[in-house]
PDB file of C-alpha atoms in Angstrom:
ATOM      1  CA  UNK A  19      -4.167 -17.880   8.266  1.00  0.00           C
ATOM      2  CA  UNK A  20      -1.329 -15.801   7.100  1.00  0.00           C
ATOM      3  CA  UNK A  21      -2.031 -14.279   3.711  1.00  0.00           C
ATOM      4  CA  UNK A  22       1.848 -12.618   3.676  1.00  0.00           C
ATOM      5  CA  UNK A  23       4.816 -13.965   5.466  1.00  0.00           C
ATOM      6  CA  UNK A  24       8.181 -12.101   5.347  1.00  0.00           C
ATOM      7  CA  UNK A  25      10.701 -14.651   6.512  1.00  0.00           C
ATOM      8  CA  UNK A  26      14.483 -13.582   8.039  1.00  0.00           C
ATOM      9  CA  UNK A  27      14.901 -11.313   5.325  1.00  0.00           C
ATOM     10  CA  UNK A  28      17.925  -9.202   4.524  1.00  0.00           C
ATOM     11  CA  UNK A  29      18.685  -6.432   2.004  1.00  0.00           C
ATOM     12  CA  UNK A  30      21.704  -4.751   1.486  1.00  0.00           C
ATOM     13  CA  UNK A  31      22.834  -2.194  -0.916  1.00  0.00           C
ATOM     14  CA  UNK A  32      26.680  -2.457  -1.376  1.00  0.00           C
ATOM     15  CA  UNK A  33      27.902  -2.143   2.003  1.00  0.00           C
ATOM     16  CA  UNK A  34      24.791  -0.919   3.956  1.00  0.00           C
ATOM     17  CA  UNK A  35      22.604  -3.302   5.316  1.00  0.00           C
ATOM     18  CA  UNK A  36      18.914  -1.561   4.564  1.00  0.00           C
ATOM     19  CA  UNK A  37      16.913  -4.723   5.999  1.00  0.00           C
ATOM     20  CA  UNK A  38      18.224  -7.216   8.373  1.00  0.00           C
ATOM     21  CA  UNK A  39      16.557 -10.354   9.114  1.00  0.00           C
ATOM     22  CA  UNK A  40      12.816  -8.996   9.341  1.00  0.00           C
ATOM     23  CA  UNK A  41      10.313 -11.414  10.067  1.00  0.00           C
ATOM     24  CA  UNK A  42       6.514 -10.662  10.411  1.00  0.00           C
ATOM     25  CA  UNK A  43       3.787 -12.229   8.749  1.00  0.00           C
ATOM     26  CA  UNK A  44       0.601 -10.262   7.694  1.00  0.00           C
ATOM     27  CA  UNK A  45      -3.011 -12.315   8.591  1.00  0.00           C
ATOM     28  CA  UNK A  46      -5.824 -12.680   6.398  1.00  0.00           C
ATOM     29  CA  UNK A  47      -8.291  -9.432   6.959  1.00  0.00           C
ATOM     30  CA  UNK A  48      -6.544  -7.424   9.270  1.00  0.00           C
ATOM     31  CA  UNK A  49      -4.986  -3.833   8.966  1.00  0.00           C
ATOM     32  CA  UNK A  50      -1.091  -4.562   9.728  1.00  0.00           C
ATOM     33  CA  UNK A  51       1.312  -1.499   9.822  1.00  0.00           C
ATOM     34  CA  UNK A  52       5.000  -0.801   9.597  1.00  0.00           C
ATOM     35  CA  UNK A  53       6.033   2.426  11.589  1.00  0.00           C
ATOM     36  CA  UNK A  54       9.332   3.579  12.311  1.00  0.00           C
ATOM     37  CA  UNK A  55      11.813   6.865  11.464  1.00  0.00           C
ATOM     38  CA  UNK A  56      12.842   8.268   8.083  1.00  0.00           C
ATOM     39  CA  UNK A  57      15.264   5.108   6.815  1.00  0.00           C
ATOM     40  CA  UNK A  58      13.763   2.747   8.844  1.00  0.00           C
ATOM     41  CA  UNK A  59      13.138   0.491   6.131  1.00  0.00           C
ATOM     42  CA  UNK A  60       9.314   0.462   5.431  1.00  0.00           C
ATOM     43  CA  UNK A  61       9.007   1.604   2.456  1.00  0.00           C
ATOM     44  CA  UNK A  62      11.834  -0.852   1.222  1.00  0.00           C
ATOM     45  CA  UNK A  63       9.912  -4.021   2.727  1.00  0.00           C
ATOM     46  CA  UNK A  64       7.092  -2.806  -0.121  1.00  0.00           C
ATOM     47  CA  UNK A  65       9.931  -2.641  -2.382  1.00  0.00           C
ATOM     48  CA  UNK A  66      10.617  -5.987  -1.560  1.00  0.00           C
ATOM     49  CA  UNK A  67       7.115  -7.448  -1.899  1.00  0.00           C
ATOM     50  CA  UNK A  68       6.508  -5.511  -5.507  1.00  0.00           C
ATOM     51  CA  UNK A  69       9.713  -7.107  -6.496  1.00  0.00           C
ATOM     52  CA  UNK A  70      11.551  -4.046  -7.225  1.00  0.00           C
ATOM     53  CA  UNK A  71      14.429  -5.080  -4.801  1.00  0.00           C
ATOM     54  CA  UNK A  72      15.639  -8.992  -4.515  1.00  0.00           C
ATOM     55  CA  UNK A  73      16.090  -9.810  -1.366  1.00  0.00           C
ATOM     56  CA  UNK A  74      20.013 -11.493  -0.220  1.00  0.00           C
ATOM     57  CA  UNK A  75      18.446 -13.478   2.144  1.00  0.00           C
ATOM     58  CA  UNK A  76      15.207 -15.248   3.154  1.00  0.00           C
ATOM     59  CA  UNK A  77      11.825 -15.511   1.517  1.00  0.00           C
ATOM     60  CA  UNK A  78       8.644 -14.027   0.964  1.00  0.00           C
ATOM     61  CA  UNK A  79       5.646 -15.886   0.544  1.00  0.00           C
ATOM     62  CA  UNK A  80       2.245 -14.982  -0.435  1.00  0.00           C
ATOM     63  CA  UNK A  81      -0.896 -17.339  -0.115  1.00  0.00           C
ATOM     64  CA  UNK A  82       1.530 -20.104   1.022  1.00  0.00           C
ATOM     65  CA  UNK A  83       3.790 -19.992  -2.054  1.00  0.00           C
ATOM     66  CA  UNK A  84       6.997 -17.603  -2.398  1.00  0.00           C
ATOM     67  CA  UNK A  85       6.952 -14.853  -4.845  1.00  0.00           C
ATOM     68  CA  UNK A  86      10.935 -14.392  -5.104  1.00  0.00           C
ATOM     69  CA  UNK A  87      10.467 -16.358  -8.752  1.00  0.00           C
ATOM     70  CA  UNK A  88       8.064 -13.224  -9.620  1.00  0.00           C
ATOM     71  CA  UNK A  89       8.501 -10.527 -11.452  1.00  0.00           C
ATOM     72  CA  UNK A  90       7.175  -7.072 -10.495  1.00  0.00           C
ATOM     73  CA  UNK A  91       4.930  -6.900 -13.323  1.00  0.00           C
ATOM     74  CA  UNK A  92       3.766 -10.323 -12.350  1.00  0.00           C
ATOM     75  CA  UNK A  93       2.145  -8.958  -8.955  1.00  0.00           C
ATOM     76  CA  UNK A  94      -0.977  -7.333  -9.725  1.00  0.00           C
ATOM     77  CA  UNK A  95      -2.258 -10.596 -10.681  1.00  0.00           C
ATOM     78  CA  UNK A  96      -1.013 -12.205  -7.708  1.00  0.00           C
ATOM     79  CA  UNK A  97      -3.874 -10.108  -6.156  1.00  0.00           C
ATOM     80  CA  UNK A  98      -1.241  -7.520  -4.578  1.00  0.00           C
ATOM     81  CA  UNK A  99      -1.762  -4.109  -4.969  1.00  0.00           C
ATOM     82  CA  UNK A 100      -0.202  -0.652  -3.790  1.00  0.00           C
ATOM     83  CA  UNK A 101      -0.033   3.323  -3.596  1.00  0.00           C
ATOM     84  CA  UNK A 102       3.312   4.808  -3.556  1.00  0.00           C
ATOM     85  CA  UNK A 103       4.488   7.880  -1.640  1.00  0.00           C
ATOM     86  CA  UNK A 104       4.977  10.066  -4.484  1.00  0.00           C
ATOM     87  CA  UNK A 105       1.585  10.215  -6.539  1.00  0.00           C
ATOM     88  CA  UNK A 106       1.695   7.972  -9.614  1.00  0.00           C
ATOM     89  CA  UNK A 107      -1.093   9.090 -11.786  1.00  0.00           C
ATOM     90  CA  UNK A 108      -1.753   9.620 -15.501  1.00  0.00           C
ATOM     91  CA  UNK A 109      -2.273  13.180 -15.354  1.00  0.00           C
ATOM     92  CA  UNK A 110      -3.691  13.817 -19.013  1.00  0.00           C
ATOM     93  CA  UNK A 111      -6.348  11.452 -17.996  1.00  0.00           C
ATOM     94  CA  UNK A 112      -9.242  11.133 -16.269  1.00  0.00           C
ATOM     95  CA  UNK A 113     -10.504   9.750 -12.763  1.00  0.00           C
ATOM     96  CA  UNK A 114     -12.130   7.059 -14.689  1.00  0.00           C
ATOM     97  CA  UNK A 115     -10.022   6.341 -17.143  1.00  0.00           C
ATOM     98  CA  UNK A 116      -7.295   6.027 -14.416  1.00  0.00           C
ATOM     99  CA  UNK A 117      -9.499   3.597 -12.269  1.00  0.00           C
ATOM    100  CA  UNK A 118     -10.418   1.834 -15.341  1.00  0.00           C
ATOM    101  CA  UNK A 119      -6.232   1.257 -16.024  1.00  0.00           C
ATOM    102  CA  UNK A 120      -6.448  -0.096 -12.402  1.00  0.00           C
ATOM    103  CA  UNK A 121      -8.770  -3.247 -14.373  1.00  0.00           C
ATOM    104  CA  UNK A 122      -5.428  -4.592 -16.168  1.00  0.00           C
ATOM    105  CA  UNK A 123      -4.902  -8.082 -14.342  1.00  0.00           C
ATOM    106  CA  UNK A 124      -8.639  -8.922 -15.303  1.00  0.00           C
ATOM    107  CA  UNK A 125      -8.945  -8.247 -19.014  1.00  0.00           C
ATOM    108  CA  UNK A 126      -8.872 -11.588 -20.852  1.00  0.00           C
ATOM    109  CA  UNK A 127      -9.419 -10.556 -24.639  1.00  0.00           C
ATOM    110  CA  UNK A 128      -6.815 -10.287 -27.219  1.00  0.00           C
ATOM    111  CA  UNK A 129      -6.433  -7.149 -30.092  1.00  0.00           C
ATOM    112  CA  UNK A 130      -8.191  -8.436 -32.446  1.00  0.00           C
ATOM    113  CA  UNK A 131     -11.426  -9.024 -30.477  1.00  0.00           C
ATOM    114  CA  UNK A 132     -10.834  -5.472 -28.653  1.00  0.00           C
ATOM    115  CA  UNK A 133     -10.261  -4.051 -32.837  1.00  0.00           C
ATOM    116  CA  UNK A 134     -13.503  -5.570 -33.601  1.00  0.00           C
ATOM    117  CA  UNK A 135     -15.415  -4.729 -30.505  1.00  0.00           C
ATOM    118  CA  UNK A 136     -16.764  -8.151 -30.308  1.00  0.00           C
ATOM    119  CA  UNK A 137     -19.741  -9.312 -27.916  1.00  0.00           C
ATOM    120  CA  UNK A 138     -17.304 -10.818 -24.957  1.00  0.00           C
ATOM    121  CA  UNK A 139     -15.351  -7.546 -25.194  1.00  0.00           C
ATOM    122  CA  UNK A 140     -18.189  -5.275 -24.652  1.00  0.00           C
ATOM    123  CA  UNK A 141     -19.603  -8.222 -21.962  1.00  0.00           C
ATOM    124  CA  UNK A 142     -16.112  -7.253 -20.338  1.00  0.00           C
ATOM    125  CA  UNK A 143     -15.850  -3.503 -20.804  1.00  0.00           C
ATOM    126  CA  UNK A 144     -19.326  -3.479 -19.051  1.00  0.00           C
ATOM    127  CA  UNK A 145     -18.198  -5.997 -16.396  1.00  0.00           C
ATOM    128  CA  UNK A 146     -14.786  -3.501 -15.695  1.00  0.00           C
ATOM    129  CA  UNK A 147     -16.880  -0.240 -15.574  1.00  0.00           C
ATOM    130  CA  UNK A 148     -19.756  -1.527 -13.328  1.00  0.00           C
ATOM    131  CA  UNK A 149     -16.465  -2.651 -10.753  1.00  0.00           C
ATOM    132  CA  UNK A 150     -14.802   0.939 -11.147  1.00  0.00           C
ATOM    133  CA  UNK A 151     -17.997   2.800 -10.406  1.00  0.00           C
ATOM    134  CA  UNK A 152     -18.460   0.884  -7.656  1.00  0.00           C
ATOM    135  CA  UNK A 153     -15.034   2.115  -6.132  1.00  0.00           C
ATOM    136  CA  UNK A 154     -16.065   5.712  -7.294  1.00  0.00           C
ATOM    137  CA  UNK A 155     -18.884   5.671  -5.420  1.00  0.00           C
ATOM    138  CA  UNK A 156     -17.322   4.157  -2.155  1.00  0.00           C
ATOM    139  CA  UNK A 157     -14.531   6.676  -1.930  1.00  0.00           C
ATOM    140  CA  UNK A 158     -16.745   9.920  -2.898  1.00  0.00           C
ATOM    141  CA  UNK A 159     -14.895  10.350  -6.095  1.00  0.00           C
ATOM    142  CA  UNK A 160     -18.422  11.146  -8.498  1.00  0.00           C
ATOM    143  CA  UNK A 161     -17.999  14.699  -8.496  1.00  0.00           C
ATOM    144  CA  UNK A 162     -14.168  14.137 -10.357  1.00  0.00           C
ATOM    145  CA  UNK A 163     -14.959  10.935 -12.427  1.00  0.00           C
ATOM    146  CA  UNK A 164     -14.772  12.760 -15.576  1.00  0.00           C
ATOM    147  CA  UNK A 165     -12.071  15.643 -14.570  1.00  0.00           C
ATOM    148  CA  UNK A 166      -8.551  15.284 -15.293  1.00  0.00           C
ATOM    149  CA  UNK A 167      -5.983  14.536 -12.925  1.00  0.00           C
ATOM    150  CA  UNK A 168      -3.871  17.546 -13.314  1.00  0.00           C
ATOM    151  CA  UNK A 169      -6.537  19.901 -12.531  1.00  0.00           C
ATOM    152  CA  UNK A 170      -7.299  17.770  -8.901  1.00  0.00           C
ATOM    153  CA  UNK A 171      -5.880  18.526  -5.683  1.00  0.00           C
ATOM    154  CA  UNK A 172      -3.754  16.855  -3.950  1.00  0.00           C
ATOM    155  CA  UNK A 173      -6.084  15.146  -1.348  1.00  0.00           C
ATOM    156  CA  UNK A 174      -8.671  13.808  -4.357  1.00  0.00           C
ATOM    157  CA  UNK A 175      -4.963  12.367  -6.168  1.00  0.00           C
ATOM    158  CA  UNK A 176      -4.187  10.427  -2.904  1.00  0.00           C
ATOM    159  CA  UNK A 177      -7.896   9.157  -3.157  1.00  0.00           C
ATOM    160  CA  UNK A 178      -7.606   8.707  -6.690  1.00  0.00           C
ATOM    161  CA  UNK A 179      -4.418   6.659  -6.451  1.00  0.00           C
ATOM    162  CA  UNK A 180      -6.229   4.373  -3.221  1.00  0.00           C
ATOM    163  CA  UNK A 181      -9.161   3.887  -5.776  1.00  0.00           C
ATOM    164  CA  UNK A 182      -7.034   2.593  -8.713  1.00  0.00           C
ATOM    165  CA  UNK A 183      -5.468  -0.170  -6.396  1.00  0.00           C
ATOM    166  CA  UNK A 184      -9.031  -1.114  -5.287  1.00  0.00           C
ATOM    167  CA  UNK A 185     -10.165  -1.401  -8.463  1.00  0.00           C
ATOM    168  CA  UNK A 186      -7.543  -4.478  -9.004  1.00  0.00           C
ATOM    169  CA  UNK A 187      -9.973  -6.705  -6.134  1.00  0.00           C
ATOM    170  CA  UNK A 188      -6.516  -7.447  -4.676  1.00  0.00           C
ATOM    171  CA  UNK A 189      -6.304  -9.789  -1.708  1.00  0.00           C
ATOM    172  CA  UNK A 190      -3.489  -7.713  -0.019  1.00  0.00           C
ATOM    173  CA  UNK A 191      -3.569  -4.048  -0.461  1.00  0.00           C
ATOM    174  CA  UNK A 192      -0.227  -1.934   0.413  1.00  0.00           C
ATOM    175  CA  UNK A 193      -0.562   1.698   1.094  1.00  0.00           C
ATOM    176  CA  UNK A 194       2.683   3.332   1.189  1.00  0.00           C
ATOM    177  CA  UNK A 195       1.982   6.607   2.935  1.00  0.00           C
ATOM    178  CA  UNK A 196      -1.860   6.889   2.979  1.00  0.00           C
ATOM    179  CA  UNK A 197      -1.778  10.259   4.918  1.00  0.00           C
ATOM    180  CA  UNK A 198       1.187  12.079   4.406  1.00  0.00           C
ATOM    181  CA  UNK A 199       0.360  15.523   2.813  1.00  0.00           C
ATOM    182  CA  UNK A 200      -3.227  15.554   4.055  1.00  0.00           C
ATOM    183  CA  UNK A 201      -5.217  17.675   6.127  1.00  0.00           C
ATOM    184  CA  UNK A 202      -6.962  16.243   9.529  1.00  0.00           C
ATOM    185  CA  UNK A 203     -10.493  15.896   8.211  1.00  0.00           C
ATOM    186  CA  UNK A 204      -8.653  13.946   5.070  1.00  0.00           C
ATOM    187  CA  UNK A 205      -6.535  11.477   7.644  1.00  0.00           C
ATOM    188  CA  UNK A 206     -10.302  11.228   8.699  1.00  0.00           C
ATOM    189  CA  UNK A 207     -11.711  10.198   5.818  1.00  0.00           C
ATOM    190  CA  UNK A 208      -8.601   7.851   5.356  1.00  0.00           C
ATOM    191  CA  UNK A 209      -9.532   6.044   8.632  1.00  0.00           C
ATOM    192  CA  UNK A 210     -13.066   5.093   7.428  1.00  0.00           C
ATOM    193  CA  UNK A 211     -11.737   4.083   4.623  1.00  0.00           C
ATOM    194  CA  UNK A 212      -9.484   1.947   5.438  1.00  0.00           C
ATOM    195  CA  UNK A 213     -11.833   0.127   7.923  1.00  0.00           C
ATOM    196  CA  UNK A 214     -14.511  -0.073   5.707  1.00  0.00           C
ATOM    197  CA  UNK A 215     -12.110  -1.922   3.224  1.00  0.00           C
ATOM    198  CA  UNK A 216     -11.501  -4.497   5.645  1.00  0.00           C
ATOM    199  CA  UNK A 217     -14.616  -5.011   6.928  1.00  0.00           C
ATOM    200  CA  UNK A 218     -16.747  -4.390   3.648  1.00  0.00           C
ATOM    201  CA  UNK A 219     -14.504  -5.283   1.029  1.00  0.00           C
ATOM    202  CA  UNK A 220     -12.711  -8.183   2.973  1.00  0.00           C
ATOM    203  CA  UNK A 221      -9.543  -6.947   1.754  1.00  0.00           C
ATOM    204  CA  UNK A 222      -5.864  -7.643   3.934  1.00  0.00           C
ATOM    205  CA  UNK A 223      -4.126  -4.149   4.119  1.00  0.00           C
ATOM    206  CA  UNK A 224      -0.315  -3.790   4.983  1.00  0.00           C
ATOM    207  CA  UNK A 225       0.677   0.032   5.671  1.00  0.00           C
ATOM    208  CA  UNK A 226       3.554   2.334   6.102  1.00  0.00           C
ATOM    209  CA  UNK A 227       2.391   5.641   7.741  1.00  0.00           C
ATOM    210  CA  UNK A 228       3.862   8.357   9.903  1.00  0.00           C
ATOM    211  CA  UNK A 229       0.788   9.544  11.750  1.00  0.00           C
ATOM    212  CA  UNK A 230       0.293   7.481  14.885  1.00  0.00           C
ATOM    213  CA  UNK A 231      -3.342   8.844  15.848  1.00  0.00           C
ATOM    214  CA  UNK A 232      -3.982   6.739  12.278  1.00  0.00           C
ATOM    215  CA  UNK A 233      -2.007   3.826  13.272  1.00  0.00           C
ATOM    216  CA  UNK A 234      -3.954   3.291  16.459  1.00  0.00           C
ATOM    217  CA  UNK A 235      -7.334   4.054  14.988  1.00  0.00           C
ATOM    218  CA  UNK A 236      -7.031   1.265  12.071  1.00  0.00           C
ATOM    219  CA  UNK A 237      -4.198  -1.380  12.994  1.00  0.00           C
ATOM    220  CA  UNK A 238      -5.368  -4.298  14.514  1.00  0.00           C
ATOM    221  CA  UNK A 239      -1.181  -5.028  15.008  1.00  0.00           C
ATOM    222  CA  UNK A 240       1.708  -2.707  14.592  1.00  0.00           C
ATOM    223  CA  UNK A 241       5.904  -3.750  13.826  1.00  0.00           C
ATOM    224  CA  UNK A 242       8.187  -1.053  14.785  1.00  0.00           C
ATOM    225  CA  UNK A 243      11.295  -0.513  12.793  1.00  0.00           C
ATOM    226  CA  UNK A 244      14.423   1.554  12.853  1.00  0.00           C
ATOM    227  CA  UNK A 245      17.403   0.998  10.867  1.00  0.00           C
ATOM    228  CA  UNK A 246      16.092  -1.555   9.208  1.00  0.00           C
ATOM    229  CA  UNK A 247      15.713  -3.795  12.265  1.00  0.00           C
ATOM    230  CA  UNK A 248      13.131  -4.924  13.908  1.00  0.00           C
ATOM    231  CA  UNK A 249      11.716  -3.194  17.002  1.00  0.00           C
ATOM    232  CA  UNK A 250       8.591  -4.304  18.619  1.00  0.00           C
ATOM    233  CA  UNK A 251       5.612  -5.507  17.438  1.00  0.00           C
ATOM    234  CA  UNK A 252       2.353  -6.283  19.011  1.00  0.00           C
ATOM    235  CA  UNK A 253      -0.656  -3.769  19.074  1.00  0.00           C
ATOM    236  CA  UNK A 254      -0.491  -0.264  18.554  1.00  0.00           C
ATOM    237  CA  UNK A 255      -0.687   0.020  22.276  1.00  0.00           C
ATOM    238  CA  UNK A 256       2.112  -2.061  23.374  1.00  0.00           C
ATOM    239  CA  UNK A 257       4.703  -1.068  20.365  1.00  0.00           C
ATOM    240  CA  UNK A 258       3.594   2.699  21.494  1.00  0.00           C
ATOM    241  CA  UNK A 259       5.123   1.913  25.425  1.00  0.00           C
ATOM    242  CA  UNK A 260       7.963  -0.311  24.050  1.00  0.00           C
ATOM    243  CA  UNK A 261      11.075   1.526  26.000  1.00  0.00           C
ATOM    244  CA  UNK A 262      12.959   0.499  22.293  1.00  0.00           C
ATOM    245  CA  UNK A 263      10.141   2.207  19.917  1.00  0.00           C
ATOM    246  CA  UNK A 264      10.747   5.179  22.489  1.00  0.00           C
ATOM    247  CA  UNK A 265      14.097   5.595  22.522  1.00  0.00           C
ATOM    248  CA  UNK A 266      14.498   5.130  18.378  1.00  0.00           C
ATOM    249  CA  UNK A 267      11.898   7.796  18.001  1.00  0.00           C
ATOM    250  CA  UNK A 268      13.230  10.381  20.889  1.00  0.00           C
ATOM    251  CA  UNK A 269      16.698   9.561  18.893  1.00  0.00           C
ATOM    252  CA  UNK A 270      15.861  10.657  15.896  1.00  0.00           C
ATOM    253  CA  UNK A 271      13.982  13.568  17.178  1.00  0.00           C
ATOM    254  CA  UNK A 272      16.944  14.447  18.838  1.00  0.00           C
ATOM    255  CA  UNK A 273      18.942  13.974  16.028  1.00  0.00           C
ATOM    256  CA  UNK A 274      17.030  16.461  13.475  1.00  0.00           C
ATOM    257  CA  UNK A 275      16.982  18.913  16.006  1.00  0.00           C
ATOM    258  CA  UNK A 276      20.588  19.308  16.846  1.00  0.00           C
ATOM    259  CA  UNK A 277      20.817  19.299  13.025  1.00  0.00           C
ATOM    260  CA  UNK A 278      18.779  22.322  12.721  1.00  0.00           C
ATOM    261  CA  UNK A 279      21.051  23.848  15.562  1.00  0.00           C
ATOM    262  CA  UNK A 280      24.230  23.379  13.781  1.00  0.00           C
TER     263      UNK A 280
END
């Protein structure tokens, strides 16, 4: 069953046509990723699912029913939730207390009962802490859970930022990025990871990465894009030996390094 379906959709921004007419649909607990070179349009399909962009044409429909009505803060408690590429973390705070801000979409009392710290609140708070720990502990984050952000590194922040979307129990979980800045034994760690929330967690997980060897480990299907078209898509296998993925990424290759020549 498809838990995401992106249907013919377009995108353009005045005169430049950043998406055009992608179609893929994303299935209930598999790993699905979007590969392709620097303005390829990846990171703008997420874009387009948080509902930062609106779409010119087509639809996008999540659990059956489309989401264009949505707004972006309306997402979350869809059961959608993502990383970016560029860290977004309350520094000043703590692991915890950023996991804990991850709880948002299920938090059901009002002021006044949160003022008066009444029974169903602390019910609640108890209820969010036992789920956050629970993501601590599955991504090795109990030796940080009481540091602050700002004094972390940057591999912990990218684990950090992964571990505030889990704690939302989203359906669908979009990870913009997962291994860009990290070292090998962290892309590692991202790989087990990422299977485990699949298979433990039973959580759907759409992707945008750059590192292949990570594609092929964890992607049970793979779309290649490149200027905002669609490519191939199949397994990471095929798209890999699709003469079109090829030539798009020899092109751009080619591209940066007569750049660097001139």
């Amino acid at each position: 069953m498809s838990l995401l379906e992106i249907d013919n959709v377009t995108l353009r921004f005045g005169g430049v046509v950043a998406v055009n007419q992608v179609s893929f649909s994303v299935e209930a607990g598999e790993v699905f990723a979007l590969v392709g070179p620097n303005g390829a349009g990846k990171s703008t399909i997420f874009n387009l699912i948080s509902r930062f962009y609106e779409p010119a044409e087509g639809d996008i429909r999540f659990d059956g029913k489309s989401i264009l009505t949505r707004q972006p803060h309306e997402i979350a408690g869809l059961g959608i939730a993502r990383t970016f590429q560029n860290i977004e973390l309350f520094e000043q705070a703590t692991v915890l207390q950023n996991l804990l801000v991850g709880r948002h979409r299920h938090r059901h009392s009002n002021f006044v009962s949160e003022l008066l710290f009444t029974p169903f609140v602390r019910e609640e708070e108890r209820r969010h802490r036992t789920a956050v720990e629970k993501v601590i502990d599955f991504l090795d984050l109990q030796p940080y859970r009481e540091k602050m952000i700002a004094g972390l590194p940057y591999g912990v922040r990218k684990v950090v930022e992964m571990g505030r979307a889990l704690a939302i129990e989203p359906k669908l979980l979009l990870l913009d990025e997962p291994a860009s800045g990290l070292s090998v034994e962290e892309t590692q760690d991202v790989a087990f990871w990422i299977e485990d929330i699949k298979t433990q967690m039973g959580i759907t997980v759409l992707m945008v990465e750059h590192d292949m060897h990570l594609v092929s480990s964890v992607s049970d299907r793979v779309l290649a894009l490149a200027d905002g078209m669609m490519l191939a898509l199949g397994t990471p296998a095929e798209v890999q030996s699709d003469p079109k993925v090829i030539e798009a990424y020899i092109g751009s290759a080619d591209d940066a390094a007569e750049r660097e020549v001139a």
